[in-house]
mmCIF file of C-alpha atoms in Angstrom:
data_model
loop_
_atom_site.group_PDB
_atom_site.id
_atom_site.type_symbol
_atom_site.label_atom_id
_atom_site.label_comp_id
_atom_site.label_asym_id
_atom_site.label_seq_id
_atom_site.Cartn_x
_atom_site.Cartn_y
_atom_site.Cartn_z
ATOM 1 C CA UNK K 1 10.523 178.770 114.422
ATOM 2 C CA UNK K 2 6.919 179.171 114.793
ATOM 3 C CA UNK K 3 5.030 181.386 112.352
ATOM 4 C CA UNK K 4 3.546 184.445 113.926
ATOM 5 C CA UNK K 5 -0.255 184.670 113.584
ATOM 6 C CA UNK K 6 -2.776 187.555 113.852
ATOM 7 C CA UNK K 7 -6.481 186.681 114.431
ATOM 8 C CA UNK K 8 -9.219 189.139 113.721
ATOM 9 C CA UNK K 9 -12.891 188.791 114.401
ATOM 10 C CA UNK K 10 -15.566 191.471 114.074
ATOM 11 C CA UNK K 11 -18.217 192.328 116.779
ATOM 12 C CA UNK K 12 -21.059 191.243 114.404
ATOM 13 C CA UNK K 13 -19.392 187.999 113.162
ATOM 14 C CA UNK K 14 -21.354 184.887 113.080
ATOM 15 C CA UNK K 15 -21.261 182.835 116.383
ATOM 16 C CA UNK K 16 -19.481 179.882 114.631
ATOM 17 C CA UNK K 17 -16.659 182.307 113.420
ATOM 18 C CA UNK K 18 -16.108 183.702 116.857
ATOM 19 C CA UNK K 19 -16.096 180.207 118.433
ATOM 20 C CA UNK K 20 -13.717 178.652 115.982
ATOM 21 C CA UNK K 21 -11.354 181.750 116.209
ATOM 22 C CA UNK K 22 -11.368 181.390 119.999
ATOM 23 C CA UNK K 23 -10.475 177.661 119.522
ATOM 24 C CA UNK K 24 -7.678 178.514 117.226
ATOM 25 C CA UNK K 25 -6.429 181.162 119.612
ATOM 26 C CA UNK K 26 -6.309 178.579 122.605
ATOM 27 C CA UNK K 27 -4.637 175.957 120.470
ATOM 28 C CA UNK K 28 -1.925 178.362 119.195
ATOM 29 C CA UNK K 29 -1.277 179.627 122.737
ATOM 30 C CA UNK K 30 -0.902 175.937 123.892
ATOM 31 C CA UNK K 31 1.293 175.122 120.908
ATOM 32 C CA UNK K 32 3.577 178.093 121.489
ATOM 33 C CA UNK K 33 3.790 177.543 125.313
ATOM 34 C CA UNK K 34 1.847 180.669 126.229
ATOM 35 C CA UNK K 35 3.051 183.014 123.479
ATOM 36 C CA UNK K 36 -0.348 183.878 122.123
ATOM 37 C CA UNK K 37 -1.041 185.232 118.553
ATOM 38 C CA UNK K 38 -1.984 188.757 118.176
ATOM 39 C CA UNK K 39 -5.810 189.167 118.544
ATOM 40 C CA UNK K 40 -8.140 191.946 117.474
ATOM 41 C CA UNK K 41 -11.965 192.286 117.639
ATOM 42 C CA UNK K 42 -13.417 194.970 115.546
ATOM 43 C CA UNK K 43 -16.195 196.977 116.802
ATOM 44 C CA UNK K 44 -19.175 197.841 114.720
ATOM 45 C CA UNK K 45 -18.155 195.370 111.880
ATOM 46 C CA UNK K 46 -19.077 192.092 110.468
ATOM 47 C CA UNK K 47 -17.278 189.503 108.504
ATOM 48 C CA UNK K 48 -17.543 191.389 105.404
ATOM 49 C CA UNK K 49 -17.405 195.102 106.429
ATOM 50 C CA UNK K 50 -13.967 194.650 108.150
ATOM 51 C CA UNK K 51 -12.416 194.156 104.768
ATOM 52 C CA UNK K 52 -14.550 196.629 102.719
ATOM 53 C CA UNK K 53 -13.446 199.382 105.054
ATOM 54 C CA UNK K 54 -9.698 199.335 103.624
ATOM 55 C CA UNK K 55 -8.856 202.542 102.055
ATOM 56 C CA UNK K 56 -11.637 204.538 103.932
ATOM 57 C CA UNK K 57 -11.458 206.631 107.090
ATOM 58 C CA UNK K 58 -11.663 203.481 109.228
ATOM 59 C CA UNK K 59 -7.963 202.602 109.265
ATOM 60 C CA UNK K 60 -7.846 200.475 112.466
ATOM 61 C CA UNK K 61 -7.456 197.031 110.712
ATOM 62 C CA UNK K 62 -4.880 198.264 108.275
ATOM 63 C CA UNK K 63 -2.876 200.065 111.008
ATOM 64 C CA UNK K 64 -2.845 196.739 113.029
ATOM 65 C CA UNK K 65 -1.887 194.594 110.139
ATOM 66 C CA UNK K 66 0.969 196.968 109.143
ATOM 67 C CA UNK K 67 2.253 197.010 112.770
ATOM 68 C CA UNK K 68 2.040 193.242 113.020
ATOM 69 C CA UNK K 69 4.035 192.787 109.811
ATOM 70 C CA UNK K 70 6.639 195.361 110.909
ATOM 71 C CA UNK K 71 7.051 193.556 114.268
ATOM 72 C CA UNK K 72 7.867 190.244 112.384
ATOM 73 C CA UNK K 73 10.684 191.702 110.553
ATOM 74 C CA UNK K 74 14.242 190.760 111.867
#
């Protein structure tokens, strides 16, 4: 069984991070015959701020991760 993946980028990430994440997304879609990984782009964040916002009022990423994990349980 393939391992489920969730890819997250931020609106203000460096270009190389966005490009390589896009390449990984495409490769995983191909590998899994069109079943693409979950993908999320966080508005108004950069590579560091998306993680710093855990345990603040900005709960989007945390909720998305919890939902992703819950959907992987049998």
